PDB file of C-alpha atoms in Angstrom:
ATOM      1  CA  UNK A   1      -7.175 -76.333  11.742  1.00 33.00           C
ATOM      2  CA  UNK A   2      -5.227 -73.658  13.842  1.00 34.00           C
ATOM      3  CA  UNK A   3      -6.449 -69.941  12.930  1.00 38.00           C
ATOM      4  CA  UNK A   4      -3.656 -68.075  11.914  1.00 45.00           C
ATOM      5  CA  UNK A   5      -3.168 -64.426  12.962  1.00 43.00           C
ATOM      6  CA  UNK A   6      -2.463 -61.750  10.728  1.00 47.00           C
ATOM      7  CA  UNK A   7       1.297 -60.716  10.617  1.00 47.00           C
ATOM      8  CA  UNK A   8       1.956 -57.170   8.965  1.00 53.00           C
ATOM      9  CA  UNK A   9       4.956 -56.386   7.192  1.00 51.00           C
ATOM     10  CA  UNK A  10       5.484 -52.963   9.046  1.00 44.00           C
ATOM     11  CA  UNK A  11       8.510 -54.058  10.188  1.00 40.00           C
ATOM     12  CA  UNK A  12      10.085 -54.328   6.355  1.00 43.00           C
ATOM     13  CA  UNK A  13       8.693 -50.861   5.993  1.00 48.00           C
ATOM     14  CA  UNK A  14      10.443 -49.287   9.224  1.00 45.00           C
ATOM     15  CA  UNK A  15      13.266 -51.299   8.437  1.00 44.00           C
ATOM     16  CA  UNK A  16      13.999 -49.499   4.575  1.00 51.00           C
ATOM     17  CA  UNK A  17      12.417 -46.207   6.437  1.00 56.00           C
ATOM     18  CA  UNK A  18      15.726 -44.890   9.072  1.00 71.00           C
ATOM     19  CA  UNK A  19      16.175 -41.477   7.397  1.00 83.00           C
ATOM     20  CA  UNK A  20      14.373 -41.598   4.625  1.00 88.00           C
ATOM     21  CA  UNK A  21      10.919 -42.516   6.660  1.00 89.00           C
ATOM     22  CA  UNK A  22      11.409 -38.937   8.361  1.00 90.00           C
ATOM     23  CA  UNK A  23      12.324 -37.379   5.045  1.00 91.00           C
ATOM     24  CA  UNK A  24       9.024 -38.791   3.711  1.00 91.00           C
ATOM     25  CA  UNK A  25       7.008 -37.582   6.402  1.00 92.00           C
ATOM     26  CA  UNK A  26       8.136 -34.293   6.437  1.00 91.00           C
ATOM     27  CA  UNK A  27       7.417 -34.028   3.189  1.00 91.00           C
ATOM     28  CA  UNK A  28       3.922 -35.176   3.492  1.00 92.00           C
ATOM     29  CA  UNK A  29       3.976 -32.597   6.580  1.00 90.00           C
ATOM     30  CA  UNK A  30       4.836 -29.884   4.352  1.00 88.00           C
ATOM     31  CA  UNK A  31       1.577 -30.484   2.016  1.00 90.00           C
ATOM     32  CA  UNK A  32      -0.521 -29.841   5.401  1.00 88.00           C
ATOM     33  CA  UNK A  33      -2.798 -32.561   3.143  1.00 91.00           C
ATOM     34  CA  UNK A  34      -3.710 -34.753   6.686  1.00 89.00           C
ATOM     35  CA  UNK A  35      -7.227 -34.856   8.417  1.00 86.00           C
ATOM     36  CA  UNK A  36      -8.507 -31.650   6.387  1.00 86.00           C
ATOM     37  CA  UNK A  37     -11.727 -30.874   4.840  1.00 86.00           C
ATOM     38  CA  UNK A  38     -13.162 -32.396   1.636  1.00 87.00           C
ATOM     39  CA  UNK A  39     -12.011 -30.422  -1.801  1.00 89.00           C
ATOM     40  CA  UNK A  40     -13.757 -30.896  -4.977  1.00 90.00           C
ATOM     41  CA  UNK A  41     -10.666 -31.635  -7.387  1.00 91.00           C
ATOM     42  CA  UNK A  42     -10.023 -34.653  -5.207  1.00 94.00           C
ATOM     43  CA  UNK A  43     -13.077 -36.226  -4.537  1.00 94.00           C
ATOM     44  CA  UNK A  44     -13.347 -35.655  -8.810  1.00 95.00           C
ATOM     45  CA  UNK A  45     -10.492 -37.650  -8.862  1.00 96.00           C
ATOM     46  CA  UNK A  46     -11.738 -40.831  -6.201  1.00 96.00           C
ATOM     47  CA  UNK A  47     -15.060 -40.801  -8.281  1.00 96.00           C
ATOM     48  CA  UNK A  48     -13.102 -41.099 -11.744  1.00 97.00           C
ATOM     49  CA  UNK A  49     -11.100 -43.733 -10.118  1.00 97.00           C
ATOM     50  CA  UNK A  50     -14.786 -46.086  -8.855  1.00 96.00           C
ATOM     51  CA  UNK A  51     -15.962 -45.345 -12.430  1.00 97.00           C
ATOM     52  CA  UNK A  52     -12.906 -46.617 -14.072  1.00 96.00           C
ATOM     53  CA  UNK A  53     -12.361 -49.814 -12.086  1.00 96.00           C
ATOM     54  CA  UNK A  54     -16.089 -50.097 -11.642  1.00 96.00           C
ATOM     55  CA  UNK A  55     -15.836 -50.890  -7.932  1.00 96.00           C
ATOM     56  CA  UNK A  56     -17.653 -49.504  -5.534  1.00 96.00           C
ATOM     57  CA  UNK A  57     -15.282 -48.163  -3.210  1.00 96.00           C
ATOM     58  CA  UNK A  58     -12.294 -45.847  -4.366  1.00 96.00           C
ATOM     59  CA  UNK A  59      -9.870 -43.882  -1.920  1.00 96.00           C
ATOM     60  CA  UNK A  60      -7.270 -41.298  -1.986  1.00 96.00           C
ATOM     61  CA  UNK A  61      -5.322 -41.737   1.180  1.00 95.00           C
ATOM     62  CA  UNK A  62      -1.989 -40.690   2.817  1.00 95.00           C
ATOM     63  CA  UNK A  63       0.227 -42.824   5.035  1.00 94.00           C
ATOM     64  CA  UNK A  64       1.123 -40.928   8.397  1.00 92.00           C
ATOM     65  CA  UNK A  65       3.767 -42.115  10.871  1.00 89.00           C
ATOM     66  CA  UNK A  66       1.281 -44.813  12.517  1.00 90.00           C
ATOM     67  CA  UNK A  67      -2.280 -44.411  10.250  1.00 91.00           C
ATOM     68  CA  UNK A  68      -3.992 -43.642   7.153  1.00 92.00           C
ATOM     69  CA  UNK A  69      -5.620 -40.834   6.386  1.00 92.00           C
ATOM     70  CA  UNK A  70      -8.303 -40.792   4.117  1.00 94.00           C
ATOM     71  CA  UNK A  71      -8.819 -37.176   1.591  1.00 94.00           C
ATOM     72  CA  UNK A  72     -11.098 -38.515  -0.791  1.00 94.00           C
ATOM     73  CA  UNK A  73     -13.186 -41.338  -1.359  1.00 94.00           C
ATOM     74  CA  UNK A  74     -16.503 -43.099  -2.701  1.00 95.00           C
ATOM     75  CA  UNK A  75     -17.810 -45.656  -0.181  1.00 92.00           C
ATOM     76  CA  UNK A  76     -15.103 -46.716   1.986  1.00 82.00           C
ATOM     77  CA  UNK A  77     -17.147 -46.134   5.284  1.00 80.00           C
ATOM     78  CA  UNK A  78     -15.540 -47.921   8.259  1.00 78.00           C
ATOM     79  CA  UNK A  79     -11.509 -47.549   6.194  1.00 85.00           C
ATOM     80  CA  UNK A  80     -10.668 -43.773   7.937  1.00 85.00           C
ATOM     81  CA  UNK A  81      -8.057 -43.383  10.337  1.00 86.00           C
ATOM     82  CA  UNK A  82      -7.101 -47.028  10.165  1.00 90.00           C
ATOM     83  CA  UNK A  83      -3.800 -48.393  11.566  1.00 92.00           C
ATOM     84  CA  UNK A  84      -0.909 -48.308   9.441  1.00 92.00           C
ATOM     85  CA  UNK A  85       0.110 -51.877   9.591  1.00 90.00           C
ATOM     86  CA  UNK A  86      -3.044 -53.529   8.333  1.00 92.00           C
ATOM     87  CA  UNK A  87      -3.832 -50.402   5.566  1.00 93.00           C
ATOM     88  CA  UNK A  88      -3.370 -52.274   2.236  1.00 94.00           C
ATOM     89  CA  UNK A  89      -2.131 -48.551   1.335  1.00 92.00           C
ATOM     90  CA  UNK A  90       0.557 -48.740   3.684  1.00 91.00           C
ATOM     91  CA  UNK A  91       1.630 -51.917   1.141  1.00 92.00           C
ATOM     92  CA  UNK A  92       1.629 -49.864  -1.973  1.00 92.00           C
ATOM     93  CA  UNK A  93       4.624 -47.716  -0.130  1.00 86.00           C
ATOM     94  CA  UNK A  94       6.667 -50.734  -1.166  1.00 84.00           C
ATOM     95  CA  UNK A  95       5.881 -51.236  -4.514  1.00 85.00           C
ATOM     96  CA  UNK A  96       7.351 -49.362  -7.458  1.00 83.00           C
ATOM     97  CA  UNK A  97       4.153 -49.865  -9.437  1.00 91.00           C
ATOM     98  CA  UNK A  98       0.417 -50.228  -9.092  1.00 95.00           C
ATOM     99  CA  UNK A  99      -0.355 -53.034  -6.413  1.00 95.00           C
ATOM    100  CA  UNK A 100      -2.971 -55.509  -7.336  1.00 96.00           C
ATOM    101  CA  UNK A 101      -4.438 -58.199  -4.975  1.00 96.00           C
ATOM    102  CA  UNK A 102      -7.213 -60.026  -7.144  1.00 96.00           C
ATOM    103  CA  UNK A 103      -8.339 -62.010  -4.242  1.00 96.00           C
ATOM    104  CA  UNK A 104      -6.724 -61.076  -0.862  1.00 95.00           C
ATOM    105  CA  UNK A 105      -8.693 -64.230   0.315  1.00 95.00           C
ATOM    106  CA  UNK A 106      -6.678 -66.307  -1.494  1.00 94.00           C
ATOM    107  CA  UNK A 107      -3.364 -64.482  -0.948  1.00 93.00           C
ATOM    108  CA  UNK A 108      -0.578 -65.597   1.500  1.00 92.00           C
ATOM    109  CA  UNK A 109       0.755 -61.864   2.777  1.00 90.00           C
ATOM    110  CA  UNK A 110      -3.462 -60.690   2.957  1.00 93.00           C
ATOM    111  CA  UNK A 111      -5.240 -63.631   3.947  1.00 92.00           C
ATOM    112  CA  UNK A 112      -5.726 -62.950   7.566  1.00 93.00           C
ATOM    113  CA  UNK A 113      -5.694 -59.028   7.714  1.00 94.00           C
ATOM    114  CA  UNK A 114      -8.316 -57.942  10.039  1.00 93.00           C
ATOM    115  CA  UNK A 115      -9.845 -56.039   6.252  1.00 94.00           C
ATOM    116  CA  UNK A 116      -9.986 -59.591   4.932  1.00 94.00           C
ATOM    117  CA  UNK A 117     -11.428 -61.434   7.722  1.00 93.00           C
ATOM    118  CA  UNK A 118     -13.421 -58.862   9.236  1.00 89.00           C
ATOM    119  CA  UNK A 119     -16.590 -57.064   8.456  1.00 88.00           C
ATOM    120  CA  UNK A 120     -15.186 -55.137   5.768  1.00 88.00           C
ATOM    121  CA  UNK A 121     -14.652 -58.460   3.929  1.00 92.00           C
ATOM    122  CA  UNK A 122     -12.218 -56.713   1.040  1.00 95.00           C
ATOM    123  CA  UNK A 123     -11.228 -59.323  -1.757  1.00 96.00           C
ATOM    124  CA  UNK A 124     -10.093 -57.122  -4.401  1.00 97.00           C
ATOM    125  CA  UNK A 125      -7.427 -54.111  -4.031  1.00 96.00           C
ATOM    126  CA  UNK A 126      -5.736 -52.076  -6.436  1.00 97.00           C
ATOM    127  CA  UNK A 127      -3.272 -49.135  -5.532  1.00 96.00           C
ATOM    128  CA  UNK A 128      -1.127 -46.773  -7.265  1.00 96.00           C
ATOM    129  CA  UNK A 129       1.700 -45.226  -5.153  1.00 96.00           C
ATOM    130  CA  UNK A 130       1.275 -41.210  -4.831  1.00 96.00           C
ATOM    131  CA  UNK A 131       4.921 -40.239  -5.447  1.00 95.00           C
ATOM    132  CA  UNK A 132       6.129 -36.535  -4.576  1.00 92.00           C
ATOM    133  CA  UNK A 133       8.534 -35.186  -7.293  1.00 91.00           C
ATOM    134  CA  UNK A 134      11.498 -36.297  -4.965  1.00 90.00           C
ATOM    135  CA  UNK A 135      10.512 -39.640  -5.308  1.00 91.00           C
ATOM    136  CA  UNK A 136       9.085 -40.525  -1.839  1.00 92.00           C
ATOM    137  CA  UNK A 137       5.648 -42.448  -1.708  1.00 94.00           C
ATOM    138  CA  UNK A 138       2.923 -40.416   0.485  1.00 95.00           C
ATOM    139  CA  UNK A 139      -0.019 -42.701   0.060  1.00 95.00           C
ATOM    140  CA  UNK A 140      -2.084 -44.248  -2.626  1.00 96.00           C
ATOM    141  CA  UNK A 141      -4.916 -43.792  -5.107  1.00 97.00           C
ATOM    142  CA  UNK A 142      -6.790 -47.059  -5.107  1.00 96.00           C
ATOM    143  CA  UNK A 143      -9.904 -48.927  -5.845  1.00 97.00           C
ATOM    144  CA  UNK A 144     -11.428 -51.605  -3.537  1.00 96.00           C
ATOM    145  CA  UNK A 145     -14.259 -54.320  -4.244  1.00 96.00           C
ATOM    146  CA  UNK A 146     -15.703 -57.148  -1.759  1.00 95.00           C
ATOM    147  CA  UNK A 147     -15.470 -59.577  -4.844  1.00 96.00           C
ATOM    148  CA  UNK A 148     -12.322 -60.648  -6.683  1.00 96.00           C
ATOM    149  CA  UNK A 149     -11.324 -59.144  -9.990  1.00 94.00           C
ATOM    150  CA  UNK A 150      -8.922 -58.144 -12.679  1.00 96.00           C
ATOM    151  CA  UNK A 151      -8.375 -54.821 -14.243  1.00 96.00           C
ATOM    152  CA  UNK A 152      -7.301 -54.644 -17.809  1.00 96.00           C
ATOM    153  CA  UNK A 153      -3.976 -52.845 -18.973  1.00 96.00           C
ATOM    154  CA  UNK A 154      -6.370 -50.087 -20.042  1.00 97.00           C
ATOM    155  CA  UNK A 155      -7.784 -49.980 -16.506  1.00 96.00           C
ATOM    156  CA  UNK A 156      -4.050 -49.914 -15.247  1.00 96.00           C
ATOM    157  CA  UNK A 157      -2.895 -46.950 -17.262  1.00 97.00           C
ATOM    158  CA  UNK A 158      -6.103 -44.968 -16.325  1.00 97.00           C
ATOM    159  CA  UNK A 159      -4.838 -45.426 -12.391  1.00 97.00           C
ATOM    160  CA  UNK A 160      -1.235 -44.684 -12.927  1.00 96.00           C
ATOM    161  CA  UNK A 161      -2.510 -41.037 -14.843  1.00 96.00           C
ATOM    162  CA  UNK A 162      -4.560 -40.367 -11.853  1.00 97.00           C
ATOM    163  CA  UNK A 163      -2.265 -41.044  -9.419  1.00 96.00           C
ATOM    164  CA  UNK A 164      -0.348 -38.453 -11.252  1.00 95.00           C
ATOM    165  CA  UNK A 165      -3.307 -36.014 -11.456  1.00 96.00           C
ATOM    166  CA  UNK A 166      -3.545 -36.448  -7.743  1.00 96.00           C
ATOM    167  CA  UNK A 167       0.019 -35.551  -6.879  1.00 94.00           C
ATOM    168  CA  UNK A 168       0.006 -32.527  -9.806  1.00 94.00           C
ATOM    169  CA  UNK A 169      -3.064 -31.073  -7.572  1.00 92.00           C
ATOM    170  CA  UNK A 170      -0.929 -31.572  -4.230  1.00 92.00           C
ATOM    171  CA  UNK A 171       1.864 -29.487  -6.053  1.00 91.00           C
ATOM    172  CA  UNK A 172      -1.005 -26.888  -6.778  1.00 89.00           C
ATOM    173  CA  UNK A 173      -2.211 -26.704  -3.574  1.00 86.00           C
ATOM    174  CA  UNK A 174       1.078 -26.502  -2.146  1.00 85.00           C
ATOM    175  CA  UNK A 175       2.123 -23.782  -4.308  1.00 85.00           C
ATOM    176  CA  UNK A 176      -1.149 -21.922  -3.037  1.00 82.00           C
ATOM    177  CA  UNK A 177      -0.680 -22.305   0.638  1.00 80.00           C
ATOM    178  CA  UNK A 178       3.063 -20.918  -0.074  1.00 79.00           C
ATOM    179  CA  UNK A 179       2.047 -17.992  -2.114  1.00 79.00           C
ATOM    180  CA  UNK A 180      -0.798 -17.114   0.597  1.00 75.00           C
ATOM    181  CA  UNK A 181       2.162 -17.190   3.133  1.00 75.00           C
ATOM    182  CA  UNK A 182       4.359 -14.806   0.829  1.00 75.00           C
ATOM    183  CA  UNK A 183       1.271 -12.368   0.290  1.00 72.00           C
ATOM    184  CA  UNK A 184       0.733 -12.314   4.116  1.00 73.00           C
ATOM    185  CA  UNK A 185       4.262 -11.779   5.021  1.00 72.00           C
ATOM    186  CA  UNK A 186       4.374  -9.228   2.396  1.00 73.00           C
ATOM    187  CA  UNK A 187       1.468  -7.611   3.446  1.00 68.00           C
ATOM    188  CA  UNK A 188       2.937  -7.119   6.871  1.00 68.00           C
ATOM    189  CA  UNK A 189       5.711  -6.018   5.397  1.00 69.00           C
ATOM    190  CA  UNK A 190       4.402  -3.118   3.276  1.00 64.00           C
ATOM    191  CA  UNK A 191       1.868  -2.563   6.547  1.00 58.00           C
ATOM    192  CA  UNK A 192       2.356   1.289   7.318  1.00 52.00           C
ATOM    193  CA  UNK A 193       3.508   2.311  10.705  1.00 46.00           C
ATOM    194  CA  UNK A 194       0.969   5.157  12.025  1.00 43.00           C
ATOM    195  CA  UNK A 195      -0.518   6.270  14.895  1.00 46.00           C
ATOM    196  CA  UNK A 196      -4.220   6.420  13.417  1.00 45.00           C
ATOM    197  CA  UNK A 197      -6.956   4.342  14.354  1.00 47.00           C
ATOM    198  CA  UNK A 198      -7.160   1.073  12.891  1.00 46.00           C
ATOM    199  CA  UNK A 199      -9.769   1.757  10.580  1.00 45.00           C
ATOM    200  CA  UNK A 200      -7.983   4.572   9.069  1.00 42.00           C
ATOM    201  CA  UNK A 201      -4.962   3.017   8.777  1.00 43.00           C
ATOM    202  CA  UNK A 202      -6.240  -0.372   6.875  1.00 44.00           C
ATOM    203  CA  UNK A 203      -8.191   2.010   4.623  1.00 44.00           C
ATOM    204  CA  UNK A 204      -5.250   3.189   3.558  1.00 43.00           C
ATOM    205  CA  UNK A 205      -2.822   0.263   3.382  1.00 45.00           C
ATOM    206  CA  UNK A 206      -5.683  -0.808   0.744  1.00 54.00           C
ATOM    207  CA  UNK A 207      -4.775   1.319  -1.769  1.00 79.00           C
ATOM    208  CA  UNK A 208      -2.622  -0.801  -3.718  1.00 80.00           C
ATOM    209  CA  UNK A 209      -2.073  -4.520  -3.802  1.00 81.00           C
ATOM    210  CA  UNK A 210       0.943  -6.694  -4.644  1.00 79.00           C
ATOM    211  CA  UNK A 211      -0.356  -9.923  -7.393  1.00 76.00           C
ATOM    212  CA  UNK A 212       2.231 -12.566  -8.410  1.00 72.00           C
ATOM    213  CA  UNK A 213       2.744 -12.795 -12.151  1.00 67.00           C
ATOM    214  CA  UNK A 214       5.571 -15.401 -13.108  1.00 62.00           C
ATOM    215  CA  UNK A 215       8.265 -15.131 -10.794  1.00 62.00           C
ATOM    216  CA  UNK A 216       7.768 -11.070  -9.962  1.00 70.00           C
ATOM    217  CA  UNK A 217       5.162  -9.360  -7.342  1.00 76.00           C
ATOM    218  CA  UNK A 218       3.189  -6.721  -9.646  1.00 78.00           C
ATOM    219  CA  UNK A 219       1.958  -4.019  -7.621  1.00 82.00           C
ATOM    220  CA  UNK A 220      -1.795  -2.694  -8.769  1.00 84.00           C
ATOM    221  CA  UNK A 221      -3.176   0.504  -7.776  1.00 86.00           C
ATOM    222  CA  UNK A 222      -6.983  -0.575  -6.368  1.00 86.00           C
ATOM    223  CA  UNK A 223      -7.966   2.830  -8.423  1.00 86.00           C
ATOM    224  CA  UNK A 224      -6.855   1.599 -11.618  1.00 87.00           C
ATOM    225  CA  UNK A 225      -9.234  -1.694 -10.854  1.00 89.00           C
ATOM    226  CA  UNK A 226     -12.614  -1.650 -13.421  1.00 88.00           C
ATOM    227  CA  UNK A 227     -13.688  -5.129 -12.469  1.00 90.00           C
ATOM    228  CA  UNK A 228     -12.335  -8.869 -11.125  1.00 91.00           C
ATOM    229  CA  UNK A 229     -13.953 -11.834 -12.759  1.00 91.00           C
ATOM    230  CA  UNK A 230     -13.395 -15.522 -10.920  1.00 87.00           C
ATOM    231  CA  UNK A 231     -12.113 -18.451 -13.136  1.00 82.00           C
ATOM    232  CA  UNK A 232     -11.654 -21.692 -11.484  1.00 74.00           C
ATOM    233  CA  UNK A 233      -8.986 -21.562  -9.255  1.00 71.00           C
ATOM    234  CA  UNK A 234      -7.663 -18.232 -11.162  1.00 80.00           C
ATOM    235  CA  UNK A 235      -9.093 -14.775 -11.187  1.00 86.00           C
ATOM    236  CA  UNK A 236      -8.657 -11.843 -13.675  1.00 87.00           C
ATOM    237  CA  UNK A 237      -7.794  -8.421 -12.514  1.00 89.00           C
ATOM    238  CA  UNK A 238      -8.825  -6.007 -15.229  1.00 88.00           C
ATOM    239  CA  UNK A 239      -7.684  -2.430 -15.320  1.00 86.00           C
ATOM    240  CA  UNK A 240      -7.577   0.286 -17.364  1.00 81.00           C
ATOM    241  CA  UNK A 241      -4.608  -0.914 -19.349  1.00 81.00           C
ATOM    242  CA  UNK A 242      -4.392  -4.614 -18.760  1.00 84.00           C
ATOM    243  CA  UNK A 243      -6.073  -7.929 -17.199  1.00 85.00           C
ATOM    244  CA  UNK A 244      -3.743  -9.724 -14.572  1.00 85.00           C
ATOM    245  CA  UNK A 245      -4.365 -13.280 -14.203  1.00 83.00           C
ATOM    246  CA  UNK A 246      -3.460 -14.309 -10.502  1.00 81.00           C
ATOM    247  CA  UNK A 247      -4.075 -17.767  -8.414  1.00 77.00           C
ATOM    248  CA  UNK A 248      -6.378 -16.397  -5.335  1.00 78.00           C
ATOM    249  CA  UNK A 249      -9.814 -16.400  -4.813  1.00 81.00           C
ATOM    250  CA  UNK A 250     -12.796 -14.170  -4.885  1.00 84.00           C
ATOM    251  CA  UNK A 251     -12.760 -14.013  -1.263  1.00 84.00           C
ATOM    252  CA  UNK A 252      -9.186 -12.952  -0.980  1.00 83.00           C
ATOM    253  CA  UNK A 253      -9.618 -10.350  -3.175  1.00 83.00           C
ATOM    254  CA  UNK A 254     -12.691  -8.768  -2.004  1.00 84.00           C
ATOM    255  CA  UNK A 255     -11.091  -8.741   1.705  1.00 84.00           C
ATOM    256  CA  UNK A 256      -8.105  -6.845  -0.264  1.00 83.00           C
ATOM    257  CA  UNK A 257      -9.923  -4.185  -2.043  1.00 87.00           C
ATOM    258  CA  UNK A 258     -11.310  -1.344  -0.640  1.00 86.00           C
ATOM    259  CA  UNK A 259     -14.624  -1.755   0.635  1.00 84.00           C
ATOM    260  CA  UNK A 260     -15.580   2.175   0.147  1.00 85.00           C
ATOM    261  CA  UNK A 261     -15.055   1.445  -3.538  1.00 87.00           C
ATOM    262  CA  UNK A 262     -15.961  -2.056  -4.747  1.00 89.00           C
ATOM    263  CA  UNK A 263     -18.777  -4.483  -3.950  1.00 89.00           C
ATOM    264  CA  UNK A 264     -19.691  -7.944  -5.108  1.00 90.00           C
ATOM    265  CA  UNK A 265     -22.132  -7.832  -7.741  1.00 89.00           C
ATOM    266  CA  UNK A 266     -22.284 -11.986  -8.325  1.00 90.00           C
ATOM    267  CA  UNK A 267     -20.345 -14.741  -7.247  1.00 89.00           C
ATOM    268  CA  UNK A 268     -17.965 -14.447 -10.352  1.00 91.00           C
ATOM    269  CA  UNK A 269     -17.895 -10.474 -10.188  1.00 91.00           C
ATOM    270  CA  UNK A 270     -16.378  -7.664  -8.061  1.00 91.00           C
ATOM    271  CA  UNK A 271     -16.732  -4.063  -9.509  1.00 91.00           C
ATOM    272  CA  UNK A 272     -15.839  -0.579  -8.677  1.00 88.00           C
ATOM    273  CA  UNK A 273     -18.283   1.254  -7.524  1.00 88.00           C
ATOM    274  CA  UNK A 274     -17.273   4.488  -9.333  1.00 86.00           C
ATOM    275  CA  UNK A 275     -17.769   2.887 -12.869  1.00 87.00           C
ATOM    276  CA  UNK A 276     -21.274   2.162 -12.553  1.00 88.00           C
ATOM    277  CA  UNK A 277     -23.577   4.030 -14.673  1.00 87.00           C
ATOM    278  CA  UNK A 278     -26.762   2.021 -15.025  1.00 88.00           C
ATOM    279  CA  UNK A 279     -28.644  -0.937 -13.454  1.00 87.00           C
ATOM    280  CA  UNK A 280     -31.371  -2.725 -15.675  1.00 85.00           C
ATOM    281  CA  UNK A 281     -33.013  -5.229 -13.625  1.00 82.00           C
ATOM    282  CA  UNK A 282     -30.745  -7.917 -13.414  1.00 87.00           C
ATOM    283  CA  UNK A 283     -27.550  -6.453 -14.857  1.00 89.00           C
ATOM    284  CA  UNK A 284     -24.864  -3.599 -14.110  1.00 87.00           C
ATOM    285  CA  UNK A 285     -23.619  -1.392 -16.512  1.00 88.00           C
ATOM    286  CA  UNK A 286     -20.531   0.200 -16.329  1.00 83.00           C
ATOM    287  CA  UNK A 287     -17.169   1.764 -17.881  1.00 83.00           C
ATOM    288  CA  UNK A 288     -14.608  -0.563 -18.423  1.00 79.00           C
ATOM    289  CA  UNK A 289     -12.602   2.480 -20.119  1.00 75.00           C
ATOM    290  CA  UNK A 290     -13.505   5.967 -21.375  1.00 70.00           C
ATOM    291  CA  UNK A 291     -14.958   4.454 -24.518  1.00 75.00           C
ATOM    292  CA  UNK A 292     -16.189   1.147 -24.052  1.00 82.00           C
ATOM    293  CA  UNK A 293     -18.882  -0.333 -21.270  1.00 85.00           C
ATOM    294  CA  UNK A 294     -19.746  -3.513 -20.197  1.00 86.00           C
ATOM    295  CA  UNK A 295     -22.749  -5.549 -19.198  1.00 89.00           C
ATOM    296  CA  UNK A 296     -22.421  -8.125 -16.148  1.00 89.00           C
ATOM    297  CA  UNK A 297     -25.237  -9.740 -14.140  1.00 91.00           C
ATOM    298  CA  UNK A 298     -26.388  -9.184 -10.492  1.00 89.00           C
ATOM    299  CA  UNK A 299     -26.545 -12.453  -8.639  1.00 88.00           C
ATOM    300  CA  UNK A 300     -29.635 -12.600  -6.961  1.00 87.00           C
ATOM    301  CA  UNK A 301     -28.273 -12.846  -3.066  1.00 86.00           C
ATOM    302  CA  UNK A 302     -26.009  -9.674  -4.104  1.00 86.00           C
ATOM    303  CA  UNK A 303     -28.445  -7.226  -5.359  1.00 84.00           C
ATOM    304  CA  UNK A 304     -29.935  -6.027  -2.695  1.00 84.00           C
ATOM    305  CA  UNK A 305     -26.531  -4.948  -0.735  1.00 84.00           C
ATOM    306  CA  UNK A 306     -25.710  -3.405  -3.974  1.00 84.00           C
ATOM    307  CA  UNK A 307     -28.592  -1.095  -4.267  1.00 83.00           C
ATOM    308  CA  UNK A 308     -27.997  -0.120  -0.775  1.00 83.00           C
ATOM    309  CA  UNK A 309     -24.767   1.231  -1.390  1.00 82.00           C
ATOM    310  CA  UNK A 310     -25.990   3.370  -4.179  1.00 81.00           C
ATOM    311  CA  UNK A 311     -26.970   7.053  -4.002  1.00 74.00           C
ATOM    312  CA  UNK A 312     -30.894   6.144  -4.704  1.00 69.00           C
ATOM    313  CA  UNK A 313     -33.363   8.969  -5.002  1.00 64.00           C
TER     314      UNK A 313
END
């Protein structure tokens, strides 16, 4: 029997593309997700996919112009940077719903695919398309096994939900990147024009910061800040009068606050040095207002630096 060669359906995809494919690739580029380091949120969703589908491999991957880029994985060695025309993920792009291949070795569209006849020996594949809010397919959330299998309806629905979660995290990531860009632009706009040395100008420009609250930018005078608290992807900024919750990181806030006035005392806390009234073992007691005090833990890795900055006798 003559061995047949694999014939991809890339021509179908490219024919369907035209200006639509160009738009899809532009949307994908705007997410700035290709070839980026691991991120916990995406890793967790890949793990959940493998668990729910009971497979040794799960991937979150995106399809670029000519290859597949894997963002998160469980298993999946040898499935990175696959040519687009052999990646199963590429076929999910043509699907309005899940693409489920129970036994690729007996499937007319995949039985000669290099991933099936090669060392990977892929047999089962199920993928949910990752659709942008505009409706463009960006890639897939998929589960893979080396033995034939079939999902039940509960597993399929769970996979659809997880795919929507992946896109939600993509949108959150894009919003964060856009906010950081706007903050940088605003920072440059507000940078004082001065001939003073850079170190002096830097101290002056940090006397106030701007934070985004819904659709507006709010100015916060740093002298009013008592402490900053990390809260997942957000931080709480506490002042004498209010609490402001903003999408940022502790590293970002620490770089914006005047170094002479604030100190990181814990991975979760930055405090105003002028508010500290006592240090007891691994705890700092400080004033949050004229009438109230608060105790916060001091992390072991921050304690020595904190003590060096206090005027000890």
